[in-house]
CSV table of C-alpha atoms and ligand atoms in Angstrom, one decimal:
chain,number,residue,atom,x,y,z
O,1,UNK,CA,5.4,-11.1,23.4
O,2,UNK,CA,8.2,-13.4,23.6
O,3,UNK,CA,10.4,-13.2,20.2
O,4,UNK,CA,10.4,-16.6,18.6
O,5,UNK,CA,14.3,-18.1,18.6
O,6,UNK,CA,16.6,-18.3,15.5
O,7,UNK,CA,18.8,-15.8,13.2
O,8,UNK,CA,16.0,-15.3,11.0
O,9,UNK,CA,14.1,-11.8,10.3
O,10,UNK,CA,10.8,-11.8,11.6
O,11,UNK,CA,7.9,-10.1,9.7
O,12,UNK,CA,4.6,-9.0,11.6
O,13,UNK,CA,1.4,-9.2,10.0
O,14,UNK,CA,-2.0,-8.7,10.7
O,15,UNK,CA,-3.6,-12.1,11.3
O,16,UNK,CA,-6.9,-11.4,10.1
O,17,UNK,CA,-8.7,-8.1,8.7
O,18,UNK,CA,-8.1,-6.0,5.3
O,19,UNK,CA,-4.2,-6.2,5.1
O,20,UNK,CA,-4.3,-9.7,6.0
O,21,UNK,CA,-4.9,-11.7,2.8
O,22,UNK,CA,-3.0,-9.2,0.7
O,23,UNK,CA,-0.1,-9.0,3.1
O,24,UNK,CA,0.5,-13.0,2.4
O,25,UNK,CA,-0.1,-12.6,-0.7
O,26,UNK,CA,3.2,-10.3,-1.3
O,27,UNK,CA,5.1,-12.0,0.9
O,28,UNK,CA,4.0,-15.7,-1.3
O,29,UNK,CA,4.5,-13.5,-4.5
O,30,UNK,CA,8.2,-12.8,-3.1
O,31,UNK,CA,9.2,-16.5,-3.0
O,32,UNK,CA,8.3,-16.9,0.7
O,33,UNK,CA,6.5,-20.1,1.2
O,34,UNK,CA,5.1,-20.8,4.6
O,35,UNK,CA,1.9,-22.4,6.2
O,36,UNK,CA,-1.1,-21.4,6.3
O,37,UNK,CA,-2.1,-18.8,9.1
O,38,UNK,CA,-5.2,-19.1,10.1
O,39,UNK,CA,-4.6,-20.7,13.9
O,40,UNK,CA,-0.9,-20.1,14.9
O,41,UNK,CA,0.8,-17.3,16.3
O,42,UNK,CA,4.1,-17.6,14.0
O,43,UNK,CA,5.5,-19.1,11.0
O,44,UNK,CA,8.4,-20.3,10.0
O,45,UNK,CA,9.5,-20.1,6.1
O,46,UNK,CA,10.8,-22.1,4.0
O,47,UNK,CA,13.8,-21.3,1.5
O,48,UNK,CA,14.1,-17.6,3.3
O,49,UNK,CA,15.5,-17.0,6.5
O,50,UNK,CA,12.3,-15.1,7.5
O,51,UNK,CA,10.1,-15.7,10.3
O,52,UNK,CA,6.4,-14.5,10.0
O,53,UNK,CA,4.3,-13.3,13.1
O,54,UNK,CA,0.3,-12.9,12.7
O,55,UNK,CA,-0.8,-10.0,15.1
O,56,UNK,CA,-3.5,-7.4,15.4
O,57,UNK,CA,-2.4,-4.7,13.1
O,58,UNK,CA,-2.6,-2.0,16.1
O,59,UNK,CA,0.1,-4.2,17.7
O,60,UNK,CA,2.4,-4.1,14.5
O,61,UNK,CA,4.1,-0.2,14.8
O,62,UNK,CA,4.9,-1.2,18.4
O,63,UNK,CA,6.3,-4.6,17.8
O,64,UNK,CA,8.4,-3.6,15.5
O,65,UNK,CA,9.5,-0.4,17.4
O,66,UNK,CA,10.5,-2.5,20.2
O,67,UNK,CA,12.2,-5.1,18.6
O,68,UNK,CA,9.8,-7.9,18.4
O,69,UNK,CA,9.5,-7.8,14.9
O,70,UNK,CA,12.4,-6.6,12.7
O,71,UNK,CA,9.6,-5.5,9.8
O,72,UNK,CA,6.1,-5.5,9.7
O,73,UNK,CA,3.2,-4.6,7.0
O,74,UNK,CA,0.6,-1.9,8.5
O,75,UNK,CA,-0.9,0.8,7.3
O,76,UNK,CA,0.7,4.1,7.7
O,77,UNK,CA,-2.4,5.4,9.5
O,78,UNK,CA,-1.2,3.2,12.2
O,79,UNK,CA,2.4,3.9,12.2
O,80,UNK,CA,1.7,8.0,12.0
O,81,UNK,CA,-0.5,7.8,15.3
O,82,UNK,CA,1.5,5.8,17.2
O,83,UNK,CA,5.1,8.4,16.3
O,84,UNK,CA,6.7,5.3,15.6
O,85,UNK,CA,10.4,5.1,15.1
O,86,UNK,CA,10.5,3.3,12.1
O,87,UNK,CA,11.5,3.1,8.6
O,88,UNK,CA,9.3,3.5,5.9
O,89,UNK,CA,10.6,1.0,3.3
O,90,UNK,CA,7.9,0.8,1.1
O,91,UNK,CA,4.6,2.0,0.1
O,92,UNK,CA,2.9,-1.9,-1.0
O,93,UNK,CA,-0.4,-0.6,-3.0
O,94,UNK,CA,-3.0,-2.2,-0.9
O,95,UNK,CA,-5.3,-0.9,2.2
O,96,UNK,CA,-5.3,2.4,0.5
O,97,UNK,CA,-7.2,4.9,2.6
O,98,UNK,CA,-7.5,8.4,3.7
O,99,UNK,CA,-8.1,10.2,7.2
O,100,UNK,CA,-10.7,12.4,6.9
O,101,UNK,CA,-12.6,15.3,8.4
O,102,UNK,CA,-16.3,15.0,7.8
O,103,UNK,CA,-18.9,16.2,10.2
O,104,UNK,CA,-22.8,16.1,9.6
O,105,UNK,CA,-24.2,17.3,6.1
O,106,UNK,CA,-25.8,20.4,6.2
O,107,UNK,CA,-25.3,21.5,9.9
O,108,UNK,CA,-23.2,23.8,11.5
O,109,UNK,CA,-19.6,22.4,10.5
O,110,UNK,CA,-18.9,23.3,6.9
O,111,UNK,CA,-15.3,24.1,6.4
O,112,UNK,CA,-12.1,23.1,9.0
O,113,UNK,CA,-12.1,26.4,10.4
O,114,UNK,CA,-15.7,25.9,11.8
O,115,UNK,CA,-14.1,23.1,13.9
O,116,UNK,CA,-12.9,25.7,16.7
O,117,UNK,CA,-15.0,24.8,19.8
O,118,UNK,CA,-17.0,22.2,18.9
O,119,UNK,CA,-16.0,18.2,19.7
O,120,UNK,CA,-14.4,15.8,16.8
O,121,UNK,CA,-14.3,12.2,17.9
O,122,UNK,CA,-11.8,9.8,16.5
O,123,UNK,CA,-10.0,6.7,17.1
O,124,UNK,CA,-6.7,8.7,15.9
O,125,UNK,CA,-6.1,11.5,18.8
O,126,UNK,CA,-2.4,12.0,18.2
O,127,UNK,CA,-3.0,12.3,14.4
O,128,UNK,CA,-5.8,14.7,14.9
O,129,UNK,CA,-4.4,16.5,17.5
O,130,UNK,CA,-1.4,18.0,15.0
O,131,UNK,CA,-3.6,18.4,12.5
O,132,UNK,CA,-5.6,20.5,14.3
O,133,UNK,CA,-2.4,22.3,16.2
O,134,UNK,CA,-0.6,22.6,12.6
O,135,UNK,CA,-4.0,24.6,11.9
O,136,UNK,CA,-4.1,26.5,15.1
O,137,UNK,CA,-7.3,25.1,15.6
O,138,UNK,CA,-8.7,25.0,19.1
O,139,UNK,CA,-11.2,21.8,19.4
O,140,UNK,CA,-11.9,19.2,21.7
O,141,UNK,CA,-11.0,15.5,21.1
O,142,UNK,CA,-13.2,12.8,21.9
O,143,UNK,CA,-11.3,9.7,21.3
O,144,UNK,CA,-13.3,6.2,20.5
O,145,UNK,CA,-12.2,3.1,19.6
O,146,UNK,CA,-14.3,3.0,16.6
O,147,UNK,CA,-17.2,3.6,15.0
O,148,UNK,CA,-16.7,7.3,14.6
O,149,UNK,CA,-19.2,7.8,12.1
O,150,UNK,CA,-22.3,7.2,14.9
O,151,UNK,CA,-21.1,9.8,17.4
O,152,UNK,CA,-23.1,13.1,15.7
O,153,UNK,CA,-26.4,11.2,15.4
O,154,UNK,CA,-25.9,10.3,19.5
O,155,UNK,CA,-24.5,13.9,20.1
O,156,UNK,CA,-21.7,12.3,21.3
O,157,UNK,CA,-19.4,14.5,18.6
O,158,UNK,CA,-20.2,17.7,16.6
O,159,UNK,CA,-17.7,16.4,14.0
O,160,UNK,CA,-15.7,13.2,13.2
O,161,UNK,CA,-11.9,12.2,11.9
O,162,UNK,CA,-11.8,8.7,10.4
O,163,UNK,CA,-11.0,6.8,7.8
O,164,UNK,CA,-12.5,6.5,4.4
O,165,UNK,CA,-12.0,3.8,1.4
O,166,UNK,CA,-15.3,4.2,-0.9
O,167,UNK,CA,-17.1,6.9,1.2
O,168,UNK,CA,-20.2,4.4,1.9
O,169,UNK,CA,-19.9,5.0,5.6
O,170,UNK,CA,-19.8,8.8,5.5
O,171,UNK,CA,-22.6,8.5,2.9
O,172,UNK,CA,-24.7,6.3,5.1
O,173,UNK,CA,-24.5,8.2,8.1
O,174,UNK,CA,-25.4,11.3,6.1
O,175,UNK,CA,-21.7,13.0,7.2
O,176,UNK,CA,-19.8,14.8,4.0
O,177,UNK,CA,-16.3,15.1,4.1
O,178,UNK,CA,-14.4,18.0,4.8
O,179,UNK,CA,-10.8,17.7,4.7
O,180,UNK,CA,-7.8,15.4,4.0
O,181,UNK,CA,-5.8,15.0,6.8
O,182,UNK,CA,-3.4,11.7,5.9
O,183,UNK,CA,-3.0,9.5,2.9
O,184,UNK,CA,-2.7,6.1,3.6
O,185,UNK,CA,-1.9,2.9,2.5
O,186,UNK,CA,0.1,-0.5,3.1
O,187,UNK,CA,3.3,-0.2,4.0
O,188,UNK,CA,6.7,-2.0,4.6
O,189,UNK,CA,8.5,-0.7,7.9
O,190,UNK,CA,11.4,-1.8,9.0
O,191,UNK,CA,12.8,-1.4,13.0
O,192,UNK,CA,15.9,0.5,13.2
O,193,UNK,CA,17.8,-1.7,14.9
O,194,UNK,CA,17.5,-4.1,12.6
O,195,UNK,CA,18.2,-1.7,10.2
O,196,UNK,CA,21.7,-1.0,12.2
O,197,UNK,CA,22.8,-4.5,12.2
O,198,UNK,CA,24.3,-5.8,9.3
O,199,UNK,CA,23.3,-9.1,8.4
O,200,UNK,CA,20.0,-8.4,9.1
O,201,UNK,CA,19.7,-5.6,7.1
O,202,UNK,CA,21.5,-7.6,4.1
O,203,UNK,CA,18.5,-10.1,4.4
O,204,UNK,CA,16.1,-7.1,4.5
O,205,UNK,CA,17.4,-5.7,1.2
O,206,UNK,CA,17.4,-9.3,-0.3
O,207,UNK,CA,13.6,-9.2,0.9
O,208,UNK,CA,12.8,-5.4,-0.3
O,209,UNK,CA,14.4,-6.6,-4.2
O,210,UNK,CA,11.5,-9.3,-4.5
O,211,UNK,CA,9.2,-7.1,-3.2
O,212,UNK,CA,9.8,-4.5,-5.6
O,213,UNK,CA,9.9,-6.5,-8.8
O,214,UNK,CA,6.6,-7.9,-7.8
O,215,UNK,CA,5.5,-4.6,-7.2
O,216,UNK,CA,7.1,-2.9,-9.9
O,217,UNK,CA,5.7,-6.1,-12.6
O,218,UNK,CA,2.0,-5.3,-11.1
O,219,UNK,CA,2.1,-1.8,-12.9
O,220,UNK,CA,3.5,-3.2,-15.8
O,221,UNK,CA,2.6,-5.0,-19.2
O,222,UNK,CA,4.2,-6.4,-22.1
O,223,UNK,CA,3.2,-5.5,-25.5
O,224,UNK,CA,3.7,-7.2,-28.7
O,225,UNK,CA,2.6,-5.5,-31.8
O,226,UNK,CA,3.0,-6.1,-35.9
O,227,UNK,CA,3.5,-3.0,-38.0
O,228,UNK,CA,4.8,-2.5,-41.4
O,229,UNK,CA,8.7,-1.7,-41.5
O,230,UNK,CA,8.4,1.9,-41.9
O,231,UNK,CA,6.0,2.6,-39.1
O,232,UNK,CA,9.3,1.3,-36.6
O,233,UNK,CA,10.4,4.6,-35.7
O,234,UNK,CA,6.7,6.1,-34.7
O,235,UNK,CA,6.0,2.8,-32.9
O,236,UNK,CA,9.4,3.3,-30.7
O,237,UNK,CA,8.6,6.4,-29.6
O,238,UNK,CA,5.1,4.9,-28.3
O,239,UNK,CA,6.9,2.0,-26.9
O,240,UNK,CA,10.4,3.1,-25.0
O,241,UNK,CA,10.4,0.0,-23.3
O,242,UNK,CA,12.5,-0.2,-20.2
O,243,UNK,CA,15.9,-0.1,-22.7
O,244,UNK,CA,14.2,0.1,-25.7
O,245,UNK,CA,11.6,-2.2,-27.7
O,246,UNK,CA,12.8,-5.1,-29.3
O,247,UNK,CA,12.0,-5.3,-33.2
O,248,UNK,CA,12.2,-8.8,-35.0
O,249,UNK,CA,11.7,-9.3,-38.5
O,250,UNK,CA,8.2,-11.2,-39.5
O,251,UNK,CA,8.0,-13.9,-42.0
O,252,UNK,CA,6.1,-11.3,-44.4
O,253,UNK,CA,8.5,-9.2,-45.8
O,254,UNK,CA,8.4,-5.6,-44.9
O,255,UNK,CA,6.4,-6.5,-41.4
O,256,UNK,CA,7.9,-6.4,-37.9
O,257,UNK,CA,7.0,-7.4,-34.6
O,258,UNK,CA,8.0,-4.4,-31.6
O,259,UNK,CA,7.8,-6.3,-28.1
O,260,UNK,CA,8.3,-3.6,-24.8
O,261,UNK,CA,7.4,-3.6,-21.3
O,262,UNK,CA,5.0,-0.6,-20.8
O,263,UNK,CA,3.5,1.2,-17.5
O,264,UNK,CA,0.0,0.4,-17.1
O,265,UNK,CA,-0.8,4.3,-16.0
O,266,UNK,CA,0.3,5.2,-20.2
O,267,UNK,CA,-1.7,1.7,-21.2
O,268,UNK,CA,-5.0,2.7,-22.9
O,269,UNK,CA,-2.9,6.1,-24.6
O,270,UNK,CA,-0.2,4.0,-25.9
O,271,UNK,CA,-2.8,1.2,-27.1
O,272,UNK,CA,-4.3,3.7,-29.2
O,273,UNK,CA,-1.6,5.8,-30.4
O,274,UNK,CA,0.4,2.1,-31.2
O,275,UNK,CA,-3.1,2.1,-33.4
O,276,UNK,CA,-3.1,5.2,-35.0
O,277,UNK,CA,0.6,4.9,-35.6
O,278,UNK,CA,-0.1,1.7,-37.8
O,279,UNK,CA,0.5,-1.0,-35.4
O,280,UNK,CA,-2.4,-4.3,-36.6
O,281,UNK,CA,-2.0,-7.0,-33.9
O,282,UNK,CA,-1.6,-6.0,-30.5
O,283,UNK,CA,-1.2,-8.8,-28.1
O,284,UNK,CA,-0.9,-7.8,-24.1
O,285,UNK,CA,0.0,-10.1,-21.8
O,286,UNK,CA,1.1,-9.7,-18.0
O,287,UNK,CA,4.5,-9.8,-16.3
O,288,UNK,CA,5.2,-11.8,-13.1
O,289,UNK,CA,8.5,-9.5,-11.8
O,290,UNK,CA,10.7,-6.7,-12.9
O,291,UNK,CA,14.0,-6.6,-11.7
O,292,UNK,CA,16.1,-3.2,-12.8
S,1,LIG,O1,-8.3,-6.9,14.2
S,1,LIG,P1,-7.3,-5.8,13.8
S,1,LIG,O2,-7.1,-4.8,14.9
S,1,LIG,O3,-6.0,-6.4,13.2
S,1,LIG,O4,-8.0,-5.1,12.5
S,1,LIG,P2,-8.8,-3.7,12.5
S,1,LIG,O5,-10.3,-4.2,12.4
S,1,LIG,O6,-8.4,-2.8,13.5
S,1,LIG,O7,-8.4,-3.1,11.1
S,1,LIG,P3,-9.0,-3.3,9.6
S,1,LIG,O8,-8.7,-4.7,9.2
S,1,LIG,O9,-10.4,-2.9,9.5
S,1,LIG,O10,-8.1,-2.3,8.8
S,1,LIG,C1,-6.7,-2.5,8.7
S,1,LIG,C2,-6.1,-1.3,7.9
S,1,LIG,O11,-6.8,-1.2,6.7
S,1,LIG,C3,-6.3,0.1,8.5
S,1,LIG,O12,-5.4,0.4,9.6
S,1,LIG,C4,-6.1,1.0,7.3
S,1,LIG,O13,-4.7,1.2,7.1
S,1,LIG,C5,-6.6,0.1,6.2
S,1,LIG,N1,-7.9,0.5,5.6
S,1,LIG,C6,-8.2,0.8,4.3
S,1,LIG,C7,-9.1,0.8,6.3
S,1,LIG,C8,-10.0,1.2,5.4
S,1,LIG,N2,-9.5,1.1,4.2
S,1,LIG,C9,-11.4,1.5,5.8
S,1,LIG,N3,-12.2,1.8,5.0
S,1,LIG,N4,-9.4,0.7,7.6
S,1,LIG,C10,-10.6,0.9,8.0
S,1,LIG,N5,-11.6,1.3,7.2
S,1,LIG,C11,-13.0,1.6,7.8
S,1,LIG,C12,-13.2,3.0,8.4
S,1,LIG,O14,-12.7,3.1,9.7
S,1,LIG,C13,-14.7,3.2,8.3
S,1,LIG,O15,-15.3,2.6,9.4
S,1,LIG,O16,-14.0,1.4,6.9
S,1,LIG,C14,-15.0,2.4,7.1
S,1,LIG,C15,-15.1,3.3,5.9
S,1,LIG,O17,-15.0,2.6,4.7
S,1,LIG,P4,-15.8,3.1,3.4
S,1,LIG,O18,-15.5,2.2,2.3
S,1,LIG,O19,-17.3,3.0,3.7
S,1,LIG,O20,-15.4,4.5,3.1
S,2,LIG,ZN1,-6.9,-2.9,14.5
């Protein structure tokens, strides 16, 4: 592919397919405002030097390898079985998935171990392959281009190594799963090259701040609550904020108002220890960035 001209960063994304929408989506969310993708090969942006390229997500680890790309948003799935030579930036919280053993339920093929001998078929050799060397395993591969989860039924495979988001697939197909052998999800890679050369990776860090607040304000909430006076100290301890809360007097006398930013992994505990602690009025509302 023939790397579109300019200074700016180029970004490849998949053009269409589950890390498509959601892809955009962070890169809009990060002040990044280009056209729509649906038909072209590349975009330019406006306000950011940053040039986006819409590609088959197989193609992404390569492009950016070799310098097509200077970053690109794949899943790590991807970027593990190619090898790639990349940087992992950042881990985005979307596409998450997991590469899994599973082989047919009730047959032969119950634990890992029972792999020796028999045929797994996947559309991830390399990934499989080290898995299986890492366990001293001796089995063959049959690689596919995709649907794995058909190859016992046509005898095709004993066993199978794909990936798995709710498990419907695996269910269908009447396959349990075995073993983990990656965790995956969205992530932000970044070519080493690019990383190497100084203006570029200046722009990159300008891009990897924006992308963090918005990241970092998706997993966070603010909370406003009333409480009497003397309940201020209990409340803080619920409520550490990301200083500390802020506590402003109320009209009625002896009554505050604490306002924090709070993780949402400690929201539901702290909603009910803010009630057990005295808190009355709890409003929640979300936050659009974090910046630290
Ligand atoms: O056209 P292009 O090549 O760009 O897209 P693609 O069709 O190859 O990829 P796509 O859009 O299906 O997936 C892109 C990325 O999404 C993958 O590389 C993973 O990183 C991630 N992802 C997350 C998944 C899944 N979840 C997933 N469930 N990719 C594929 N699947 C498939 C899986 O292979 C299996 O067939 O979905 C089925 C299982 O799903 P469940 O929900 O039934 O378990
Ligand atoms: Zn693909």
């Amino acid at each position: 592919m023939i790397r579109p001209d300019g200074d700016n960063l180029k970004i490849a994304i998949q053009s269409a397919g589950r890390l498509a929408d959601a892809s955009v989506e962070l890169l809009r969310g990060a002040g990044i405002d280009f056209d729509s993708y649906s038909r072209k090969l590349f975009a330019s942006a406006r306000g950011f030097p940053l040039e986006v390229l819409f590609v088959r997500d197989d193609d992404i680890p390569e492009f950016v390898e070799d310098g097509v790309a200077d970053l690109g948003i794949v899943g790590r799935n991807l970027v593990v079985e190619r090898g790639a030579a990349l940087e992992e930036e950042l881990e985005l919280g979307f596409g998450r998935c997991r590469l899994v053993v599973a082989a047919p339920r009730g047959g032969r093929i119950g634990t890992v171990d029972d792999l020796a001998g028999h045929r797994v078929a996947t559309s991830y050799p390399r990934t499989l392959a080290r898995y299986l060397n890492g366990r001293g395993l001796d089995a063959e591969i049959v690689e596919i281009a995709g649907a794995a989860e058909l190859t016992p039924a046509l005898d095709v495979a004993d066993a199978v190594c794909d990936l798995v988001s709710t498990g419907t697939t695996l269910r269908v197909n009447d396959l349990v799963e075995i073993e983990t052998v990656l965790e995956s999800e969205a992530v932000l890679v970044a070519s080493r090259e690019a990383r190497a050369d100084g203006p570029r990776s200046r722009t990159i860090d300008r891009l990897l701040l924006r992308m963090r607040g918005q990241l970092a304000a998706r997993r966070t909430k603010y909370v406003m609550a009333n409480c009497p006076e003397d309940a201020t100290e209990a409340i803080r301890e619920i409520l550490p904020g990301l200083r500390s809360p802020t506590v402003v007097p109320l009209a009625d006398p002896g009554w505050v108002a604490v306002h924090a930013a709070l993780p949402e992994e400690a929201f539901w505990e702290s909603i009910e220890a803010l009630r057990a602690a005295g808190a009355s009025e709890i409003l929640v509302t979300p936050v659009e960035k974090v910046f630290r």
